[in-house]
């Protein structure tokens, strides 16, 4: 059972990543300084992707448990391409978000019912 469960509904606009970062930075007393910065970076990347490629409102859901594990889920109504690791840079630019998630998070994945991208990290 989670000891912390928070959900933030975000409008699909250019300010959504900043609002998500503010929420995650508020978790610093729980996560500690280093893991808060890691989580802030990953959430910012994933919310940016949801705004850019998804549809409908964006939701950030955070759970933490007494085993010092946290799970961050970013979701939208879907409709875009399924998130996947892709080559970085190139003519389209970008492509770094999921590479960062893959490198920093302990686990991550995608649920395809709508579009849910999640990652887990211990703190």
CSV table of N, CA, C and O in Angstrom, one decimal, residues 16-122:
chain,number,residue,atom,x,y,z
A,16,UNK,N,2.9,22.9,-19.0
A,16,UNK,CA,2.7,21.7,-18.3
A,16,UNK,C,4.0,21.1,-17.7
A,16,UNK,O,4.0,20.7,-16.5
A,17,UNK,N,5.1,21.1,-18.4
A,17,UNK,CA,6.4,20.5,-17.8
A,17,UNK,C,6.8,21.3,-16.6
A,17,UNK,O,7.3,20.7,-15.6
A,18,UNK,N,6.7,22.6,-16.6
A,18,UNK,CA,7.1,23.4,-15.4
A,18,UNK,C,6.2,23.2,-14.2
A,18,UNK,O,6.7,23.1,-13.1
A,19,UNK,N,4.9,23.0,-14.5
A,19,UNK,CA,4.0,22.7,-13.3
A,19,UNK,C,4.3,21.3,-12.8
A,19,UNK,O,4.3,21.1,-11.6
A,20,UNK,N,4.7,20.3,-13.6
A,20,UNK,CA,5.0,19.0,-13.2
A,20,UNK,C,6.4,19.0,-12.4
A,20,UNK,O,6.5,18.4,-11.3
A,21,UNK,N,7.3,19.8,-12.9
A,21,UNK,CA,8.6,19.9,-12.1
A,21,UNK,C,8.4,20.5,-10.7
A,21,UNK,O,9.0,20.1,-9.8
A,22,UNK,N,7.5,21.5,-10.6
A,22,UNK,CA,7.2,22.1,-9.3
A,22,UNK,C,6.6,21.1,-8.4
A,22,UNK,O,7.0,21.0,-7.2
A,23,UNK,N,5.7,20.2,-8.8
A,23,UNK,CA,5.2,19.2,-8.0
A,23,UNK,C,6.3,18.2,-7.5
A,23,UNK,O,6.4,17.9,-6.3
A,24,UNK,N,7.1,17.8,-8.4
A,24,UNK,CA,8.1,16.8,-8.1
A,24,UNK,C,9.1,17.4,-7.1
A,24,UNK,O,9.6,16.8,-6.1
A,25,UNK,N,9.5,18.6,-7.3
A,25,UNK,CA,10.5,19.3,-6.4
A,25,UNK,C,9.9,19.4,-5.0
A,25,UNK,O,10.7,19.4,-4.0
A,26,UNK,N,8.6,19.4,-4.9
A,26,UNK,CA,8.0,19.4,-3.5
A,26,UNK,C,8.2,18.1,-2.8
A,26,UNK,O,7.9,18.0,-1.6
A,27,UNK,N,8.6,17.0,-3.5
A,27,UNK,CA,8.9,15.7,-2.9
A,27,UNK,C,10.3,15.6,-2.3
A,27,UNK,O,10.6,14.5,-1.8
A,28,UNK,N,11.0,16.7,-2.3
A,28,UNK,CA,12.4,16.6,-1.9
A,28,UNK,C,12.6,16.1,-0.4
A,28,UNK,O,13.5,15.3,-0.2
A,29,UNK,N,11.7,16.5,0.5
A,29,UNK,CA,11.9,15.9,1.9
A,29,UNK,C,11.7,14.4,1.9
A,29,UNK,O,12.3,13.7,2.7
A,30,UNK,N,11.0,13.8,1.0
A,30,UNK,CA,10.8,12.4,0.9
A,30,UNK,C,11.9,11.7,0.1
A,30,UNK,O,12.5,10.7,0.6
A,31,UNK,N,12.2,12.2,-1.1
A,31,UNK,CA,13.1,11.6,-2.0
A,31,UNK,C,14.5,11.9,-1.8
A,31,UNK,O,15.4,11.1,-2.2
A,32,UNK,N,14.8,13.0,-1.1
A,32,UNK,CA,16.2,13.5,-1.0
A,32,UNK,C,16.6,14.3,-2.2
A,32,UNK,O,16.0,14.3,-3.3
A,33,UNK,N,17.7,15.1,-2.1
A,33,UNK,CA,18.1,16.0,-3.1
A,33,UNK,C,18.4,15.4,-4.4
A,33,UNK,O,17.9,15.8,-5.5
A,34,UNK,N,19.3,14.3,-4.4
A,34,UNK,CA,19.7,13.8,-5.7
A,34,UNK,C,18.6,13.1,-6.4
A,34,UNK,O,18.4,13.3,-7.6
A,35,UNK,N,17.8,12.3,-5.7
A,35,UNK,CA,16.7,11.5,-6.4
A,35,UNK,C,15.6,12.5,-6.9
A,35,UNK,O,14.9,12.3,-7.9
A,36,UNK,N,15.4,13.6,-6.1
A,36,UNK,CA,14.4,14.6,-6.6
A,36,UNK,C,14.9,15.2,-7.9
A,36,UNK,O,14.0,15.4,-8.8
A,37,UNK,N,16.1,15.5,-8.0
A,37,UNK,CA,16.6,16.1,-9.3
A,37,UNK,C,16.5,15.1,-10.4
A,37,UNK,O,16.1,15.5,-11.5
A,38,UNK,N,16.8,13.8,-10.1
A,38,UNK,CA,16.6,12.8,-11.2
A,38,UNK,C,15.2,12.7,-11.6
A,38,UNK,O,14.9,12.7,-12.8
A,39,UNK,N,14.3,12.6,-10.6
A,39,UNK,CA,12.8,12.5,-10.9
A,39,UNK,C,12.3,13.7,-11.7
A,39,UNK,O,11.5,13.6,-12.6
A,40,UNK,N,12.8,14.9,-11.3
A,40,UNK,CA,12.4,16.1,-11.9
A,40,UNK,C,12.7,16.1,-13.4
A,40,UNK,O,11.9,16.5,-14.3
A,41,UNK,N,14.0,15.7,-13.7
A,41,UNK,CA,14.4,15.6,-15.1
A,41,UNK,C,13.6,14.7,-15.9
A,41,UNK,O,13.1,15.0,-17.0
A,42,UNK,N,13.4,13.5,-15.3
A,42,UNK,CA,12.6,12.4,-16.1
A,42,UNK,C,11.2,12.8,-16.3
A,42,UNK,O,10.6,12.7,-17.4
A,43,UNK,N,10.5,13.4,-15.2
A,43,UNK,CA,9.1,13.8,-15.4
A,43,UNK,C,9.0,14.9,-16.4
A,43,UNK,O,8.1,14.9,-17.2
A,44,UNK,N,10.0,15.9,-16.4
A,44,UNK,CA,9.9,17.0,-17.3
A,44,UNK,C,10.0,16.4,-18.8
A,44,UNK,O,9.3,16.9,-19.6
A,45,UNK,N,10.9,15.5,-19.0
A,45,UNK,CA,11.0,14.9,-20.3
A,45,UNK,C,9.8,14.2,-20.8
A,45,UNK,O,9.3,14.4,-21.9
A,46,UNK,N,9.2,13.4,-19.9
A,46,UNK,CA,8.0,12.6,-20.3
A,46,UNK,C,6.8,13.5,-20.4
A,46,UNK,O,5.9,13.3,-21.3
A,47,UNK,N,6.6,14.5,-19.6
A,47,UNK,CA,5.5,15.4,-19.7
A,47,UNK,C,5.6,16.2,-21.0
A,47,UNK,O,4.6,16.4,-21.8
A,48,UNK,N,6.8,16.6,-21.3
A,48,UNK,CA,7.1,17.3,-22.6
A,48,UNK,C,6.7,16.4,-23.8
A,48,UNK,O,6.0,16.9,-24.7
A,49,UNK,N,7.0,15.2,-23.7
A,49,UNK,CA,6.7,14.2,-24.8
A,49,UNK,C,5.1,14.1,-24.9
A,49,UNK,O,4.6,14.0,-26.0
A,50,UNK,N,4.5,14.0,-23.7
A,50,UNK,CA,3.0,13.8,-23.7
A,50,UNK,C,2.3,15.0,-24.3
A,50,UNK,O,1.4,14.9,-25.1
A,51,UNK,N,2.8,16.2,-24.0
A,51,UNK,CA,2.3,17.4,-24.6
A,51,UNK,C,2.5,17.5,-26.1
A,51,UNK,O,1.6,17.8,-26.9
A,52,UNK,N,3.7,17.1,-26.5
A,52,UNK,CA,4.1,17.2,-27.9
A,52,UNK,C,3.5,16.2,-28.8
A,52,UNK,O,3.0,16.5,-29.9
A,53,UNK,N,3.3,14.9,-28.3
A,53,UNK,CA,2.9,13.8,-29.1
A,53,UNK,C,1.6,13.2,-28.8
A,53,UNK,O,1.0,12.4,-29.6
A,54,UNK,N,1.1,13.5,-27.6
A,54,UNK,CA,-0.2,12.8,-27.1
A,54,UNK,C,-1.4,13.6,-27.5
A,54,UNK,O,-1.4,14.5,-28.4
A,55,UNK,N,-2.5,13.3,-26.8
A,55,UNK,CA,-3.7,14.0,-26.9
A,55,UNK,C,-4.5,14.0,-25.6
A,55,UNK,O,-4.2,13.2,-24.7
A,56,UNK,N,-5.4,15.0,-25.5
A,56,UNK,CA,-6.1,15.1,-24.2
A,56,UNK,C,-5.3,15.6,-23.1
A,56,UNK,O,-4.1,15.9,-23.3
A,57,UNK,N,-5.9,15.7,-21.9
A,57,UNK,CA,-5.1,16.2,-20.8
A,57,UNK,C,-4.0,15.3,-20.4
A,57,UNK,O,-4.0,14.1,-20.7
A,58,UNK,N,-3.0,15.8,-19.7
A,58,UNK,CA,-1.9,15.0,-19.2
A,58,UNK,C,-2.0,14.9,-17.7
A,58,UNK,O,-2.4,15.8,-17.0
A,59,UNK,N,-1.7,13.7,-17.2
A,59,UNK,CA,-1.8,13.4,-15.8
A,59,UNK,C,-0.5,12.9,-15.3
A,59,UNK,O,0.2,12.0,-16.0
A,60,UNK,N,0.0,13.4,-14.2
A,60,UNK,CA,1.2,12.9,-13.5
A,60,UNK,C,0.7,12.3,-12.2
A,60,UNK,O,0.0,12.9,-11.4
A,61,UNK,N,1.0,11.0,-12.0
A,61,UNK,CA,0.7,10.3,-10.8
A,61,UNK,C,2.0,9.8,-10.1
A,61,UNK,O,2.8,9.2,-10.8
A,62,UNK,N,2.1,10.0,-8.8
A,62,UNK,CA,3.3,9.6,-8.1
A,62,UNK,C,2.8,8.8,-6.9
A,62,UNK,O,1.9,9.1,-6.2
A,63,UNK,N,3.5,7.7,-6.7
A,63,UNK,CA,3.3,6.8,-5.5
A,63,UNK,C,4.6,6.5,-4.9
A,63,UNK,O,5.6,6.3,-5.6
A,64,UNK,N,4.7,6.5,-3.6
A,64,UNK,CA,5.9,6.1,-2.9
A,64,UNK,C,5.4,5.2,-1.8
A,64,UNK,O,4.3,5.3,-1.2
A,65,UNK,N,6.2,4.2,-1.4
A,65,UNK,CA,5.8,3.2,-0.4
A,65,UNK,C,6.9,3.2,0.7
A,65,UNK,O,7.9,3.8,0.6
A,66,UNK,N,6.6,2.4,1.7
A,66,UNK,CA,7.5,2.3,2.9
A,66,UNK,C,8.7,1.5,2.6
A,66,UNK,O,9.6,1.4,3.5
A,67,UNK,N,8.8,0.9,1.4
A,67,UNK,CA,10.1,0.2,1.1
A,67,UNK,C,11.0,1.2,0.3
A,67,UNK,O,12.0,0.7,-0.3
A,68,UNK,N,10.7,2.5,0.4
A,68,UNK,CA,11.5,3.5,-0.3
A,68,UNK,C,11.6,3.3,-1.8
A,68,UNK,O,12.6,3.6,-2.4
A,69,UNK,N,10.5,2.9,-2.4
A,69,UNK,CA,10.3,2.8,-3.8
A,69,UNK,C,9.3,3.9,-4.3
A,69,UNK,O,8.3,4.1,-3.6
A,70,UNK,N,9.6,4.5,-5.4
A,70,UNK,CA,8.6,5.4,-6.0
A,70,UNK,C,8.3,5.1,-7.4
A,70,UNK,O,9.1,4.5,-8.1
A,71,UNK,N,7.1,5.4,-7.8
A,71,UNK,CA,6.7,5.2,-9.2
A,71,UNK,C,6.0,6.5,-9.7
A,71,UNK,O,5.1,7.0,-9.0
A,72,UNK,N,6.4,6.9,-10.9
A,72,UNK,CA,5.9,8.1,-11.5
A,72,UNK,C,5.3,7.6,-12.8
A,72,UNK,O,5.9,6.9,-13.6
A,73,UNK,N,4.0,8.0,-13.0
A,73,UNK,CA,3.3,7.7,-14.2
A,73,UNK,C,2.8,8.9,-14.9
A,73,UNK,O,2.2,9.7,-14.3
A,74,UNK,N,3.1,9.1,-16.2
A,74,UNK,CA,2.7,10.2,-17.0
A,74,UNK,C,1.7,9.6,-18.0
A,74,UNK,O,2.1,8.7,-18.7
A,75,UNK,N,0.5,10.1,-18.1
A,75,UNK,CA,-0.4,9.6,-19.0
A,75,UNK,C,-1.2,10.6,-19.8
A,75,UNK,O,-1.3,11.8,-19.3
A,76,UNK,N,-1.7,10.3,-20.9
A,76,UNK,CA,-2.6,11.1,-21.7
A,76,UNK,C,-3.5,10.2,-22.5
A,76,UNK,O,-3.5,9.0,-22.2
A,77,UNK,N,-4.4,10.7,-23.3
A,77,UNK,CA,-5.4,9.9,-24.0
A,77,UNK,C,-4.8,9.1,-25.1
A,77,UNK,O,-5.6,8.3,-25.7
A,78,UNK,N,-3.6,9.2,-25.4
A,78,UNK,CA,-3.0,8.4,-26.5
A,78,UNK,C,-3.2,9.1,-27.9
A,78,UNK,O,-3.5,10.3,-28.0
A,79,UNK,N,-3.1,8.3,-28.9
A,79,UNK,CA,-3.3,8.7,-30.2
A,79,UNK,C,-2.0,9.0,-31.0
A,79,UNK,O,-2.0,8.9,-32.2
A,80,UNK,N,-0.9,9.2,-30.3
A,80,UNK,CA,0.4,9.4,-31.0
A,80,UNK,C,1.1,8.0,-31.1
A,80,UNK,O,0.5,7.0,-30.8
A,81,UNK,N,2.3,8.1,-31.6
A,81,UNK,CA,3.1,6.9,-31.7
A,81,UNK,C,3.4,6.3,-30.3
A,81,UNK,O,3.5,7.1,-29.3
A,82,UNK,N,3.6,5.0,-30.2
A,82,UNK,CA,4.0,4.4,-28.9
A,82,UNK,C,5.4,4.9,-28.6
A,82,UNK,O,6.3,4.8,-29.4
A,83,UNK,N,5.6,5.4,-27.4
A,83,UNK,CA,6.9,5.8,-27.0
A,83,UNK,C,7.9,4.6,-27.0
A,83,UNK,O,7.6,3.5,-26.6
A,84,UNK,N,9.1,4.9,-27.6
A,84,UNK,CA,10.1,3.9,-27.7
A,84,UNK,C,11.4,4.6,-27.8
A,84,UNK,O,11.5,5.7,-28.3
A,85,UNK,N,12.5,3.9,-27.4
A,85,UNK,CA,13.8,4.4,-27.6
A,85,UNK,C,14.1,4.6,-29.1
A,85,UNK,O,13.8,3.8,-29.9
A,86,UNK,N,14.6,5.8,-29.4
A,86,UNK,CA,14.9,6.0,-30.8
A,86,UNK,C,16.3,6.7,-30.9
A,86,UNK,O,16.8,7.1,-29.9
A,87,UNK,N,16.8,6.8,-32.1
A,87,UNK,CA,18.1,7.4,-32.3
A,87,UNK,C,18.0,8.9,-31.9
A,87,UNK,O,17.0,9.5,-32.2
A,88,UNK,N,19.0,9.4,-31.2
A,88,UNK,CA,19.0,10.7,-30.8
A,88,UNK,C,19.5,11.7,-31.8
A,88,UNK,O,20.3,11.3,-32.7
A,89,UNK,N,19.2,13.0,-31.7
A,89,UNK,CA,19.6,14.0,-32.6
A,89,UNK,C,19.1,13.8,-34.0
A,89,UNK,O,17.9,13.6,-34.2
A,90,UNK,N,19.9,13.8,-35.0
A,90,UNK,CA,19.5,13.6,-36.4
A,90,UNK,C,18.7,14.8,-36.9
A,90,UNK,O,18.7,15.9,-36.3
A,91,UNK,N,18.0,14.6,-38.0
A,91,UNK,CA,17.3,15.7,-38.6
A,91,UNK,C,16.1,16.2,-37.8
A,91,UNK,O,15.7,17.4,-37.9
A,92,UNK,N,15.5,15.3,-37.0
A,92,UNK,CA,14.3,15.7,-36.2
A,92,UNK,C,14.8,16.3,-34.9
A,92,UNK,O,14.0,17.0,-34.2
A,93,UNK,N,16.0,16.1,-34.5
A,93,UNK,CA,16.4,16.6,-33.2
A,93,UNK,C,15.8,15.8,-32.1
A,93,UNK,O,14.9,14.9,-32.3
A,94,UNK,N,16.2,16.0,-30.8
A,94,UNK,CA,15.5,15.4,-29.7
A,94,UNK,C,15.9,13.9,-29.6
A,94,UNK,O,16.9,13.4,-30.1
A,95,UNK,N,14.9,13.2,-29.0
A,95,UNK,CA,15.1,11.7,-28.8
A,95,UNK,C,15.8,11.3,-27.6
A,95,UNK,O,16.2,10.2,-27.4
A,96,UNK,N,16.1,12.3,-26.7
A,96,UNK,CA,16.9,12.0,-25.5
A,96,UNK,C,16.1,11.5,-24.3
A,96,UNK,O,16.6,10.9,-23.4
A,97,UNK,N,14.8,11.9,-24.2
A,97,UNK,CA,14.0,11.7,-23.1
A,97,UNK,C,14.0,10.2,-22.6
A,97,UNK,O,14.3,10.0,-21.4
A,98,UNK,N,13.6,9.3,-23.4
A,98,UNK,CA,13.5,7.9,-23.0
A,98,UNK,C,14.9,7.3,-22.7
A,98,UNK,O,15.1,6.4,-21.9
A,99,UNK,N,15.9,7.8,-23.4
A,99,UNK,CA,17.3,7.4,-23.1
A,99,UNK,C,17.7,7.8,-21.7
A,99,UNK,O,18.3,7.0,-21.0
A,100,UNK,N,17.3,9.0,-21.3
A,100,UNK,CA,17.5,9.4,-19.9
A,100,UNK,C,16.8,8.5,-18.9
A,100,UNK,O,17.3,8.1,-17.9
A,101,UNK,N,15.5,8.3,-19.2
A,101,UNK,CA,14.7,7.4,-18.3
A,101,UNK,C,15.4,6.0,-18.2
A,101,UNK,O,15.5,5.5,-17.1
A,102,UNK,N,15.8,5.5,-19.4
A,102,UNK,CA,16.4,4.2,-19.4
A,102,UNK,C,17.7,4.2,-18.6
A,102,UNK,O,18.0,3.2,-17.9
A,103,UNK,N,18.4,5.2,-18.6
A,103,UNK,CA,19.7,5.3,-17.9
A,103,UNK,C,19.5,5.6,-16.4
A,103,UNK,O,20.3,5.0,-15.5
A,104,UNK,N,18.6,6.4,-16.0
A,104,UNK,CA,18.5,6.9,-14.6
A,104,UNK,C,17.5,6.0,-13.8
A,104,UNK,O,17.8,5.7,-12.6
A,105,UNK,N,16.4,5.7,-14.3
A,105,UNK,CA,15.4,4.9,-13.6
A,105,UNK,C,15.8,3.5,-13.4
A,105,UNK,O,16.6,2.9,-14.2
A,106,UNK,N,15.3,2.9,-12.4
A,106,UNK,CA,15.6,1.4,-12.2
A,106,UNK,C,14.8,0.5,-13.0
A,106,UNK,O,15.2,-0.6,-13.4
A,107,UNK,N,13.6,1.0,-13.4
A,107,UNK,CA,12.7,0.2,-14.3
A,107,UNK,C,11.8,1.2,-15.0
A,107,UNK,O,11.5,2.3,-14.4
A,108,UNK,N,11.2,0.9,-16.1
A,108,UNK,CA,10.3,1.8,-16.8
A,108,UNK,C,9.5,1.0,-17.8
A,108,UNK,O,9.9,-0.1,-18.2
A,109,UNK,N,8.4,1.5,-18.3
A,109,UNK,CA,7.7,0.8,-19.3
A,109,UNK,C,6.5,1.7,-19.9
A,109,UNK,O,6.4,2.9,-19.5
A,110,UNK,N,5.8,1.1,-20.8
A,110,UNK,CA,4.7,1.8,-21.4
A,110,UNK,C,3.4,0.9,-21.3
A,110,UNK,O,3.5,-0.3,-21.6
A,111,UNK,N,2.3,1.4,-20.9
A,111,UNK,CA,1.0,0.7,-21.0
A,111,UNK,C,0.3,1.3,-22.1
A,111,UNK,O,0.1,2.6,-22.2
A,112,UNK,N,-0.3,0.5,-23.0
A,112,UNK,CA,-0.9,1.0,-24.3
A,112,UNK,C,-2.3,1.2,-24.2
A,112,UNK,O,-2.9,1.7,-25.2
A,113,UNK,N,-3.1,1.0,-23.2
A,113,UNK,CA,-4.5,1.2,-23.1
A,113,UNK,C,-4.8,2.6,-23.5
A,113,UNK,O,-5.6,2.8,-24.5
A,114,UNK,N,-4.3,3.6,-22.9
A,114,UNK,CA,-4.3,4.9,-23.4
A,114,UNK,C,-2.8,5.1,-23.5
A,114,UNK,O,-2.1,4.2,-24.0
A,115,UNK,N,-2.2,6.1,-23.1
A,115,UNK,CA,-0.7,6.2,-23.2
A,115,UNK,C,-0.2,6.5,-21.8
A,115,UNK,O,-0.4,7.6,-21.2
A,116,UNK,N,0.4,5.5,-21.1
A,116,UNK,CA,0.9,5.6,-19.8
A,116,UNK,C,2.4,5.2,-19.9
A,116,UNK,O,2.7,4.1,-20.3
A,117,UNK,N,3.3,6.2,-19.6
A,117,UNK,CA,4.7,5.9,-19.5
A,117,UNK,C,5.1,6.0,-18.0
A,117,UNK,O,4.7,7.0,-17.4
A,118,UNK,N,5.7,5.0,-17.5
A,118,UNK,CA,6.0,5.0,-16.0
A,118,UNK,C,7.5,4.7,-15.8
A,118,UNK,O,8.2,4.1,-16.7
A,119,UNK,N,8.0,5.2,-14.7
A,119,UNK,CA,9.3,4.8,-14.3
A,119,UNK,C,9.3,4.6,-12.7
A,119,UNK,O,8.5,5.2,-12.0
A,120,UNK,N,10.3,3.8,-12.3
A,120,UNK,CA,10.4,3.6,-10.8
A,120,UNK,C,11.8,3.9,-10.4
A,120,UNK,O,12.8,3.7,-11.2
A,121,UNK,N,12.0,4.3,-9.2
A,121,UNK,CA,13.3,4.6,-8.6
A,121,UNK,C,13.2,4.5,-7.1
A,121,UNK,O,12.2,4.7,-6.5
A,122,UNK,N,14.3,4.0,-6.5
A,122,UNK,CA,14.3,4.0,-5.0
A,122,UNK,C,14.9,5.3,-4.6
A,122,UNK,O,15.5,6.0,-5.3
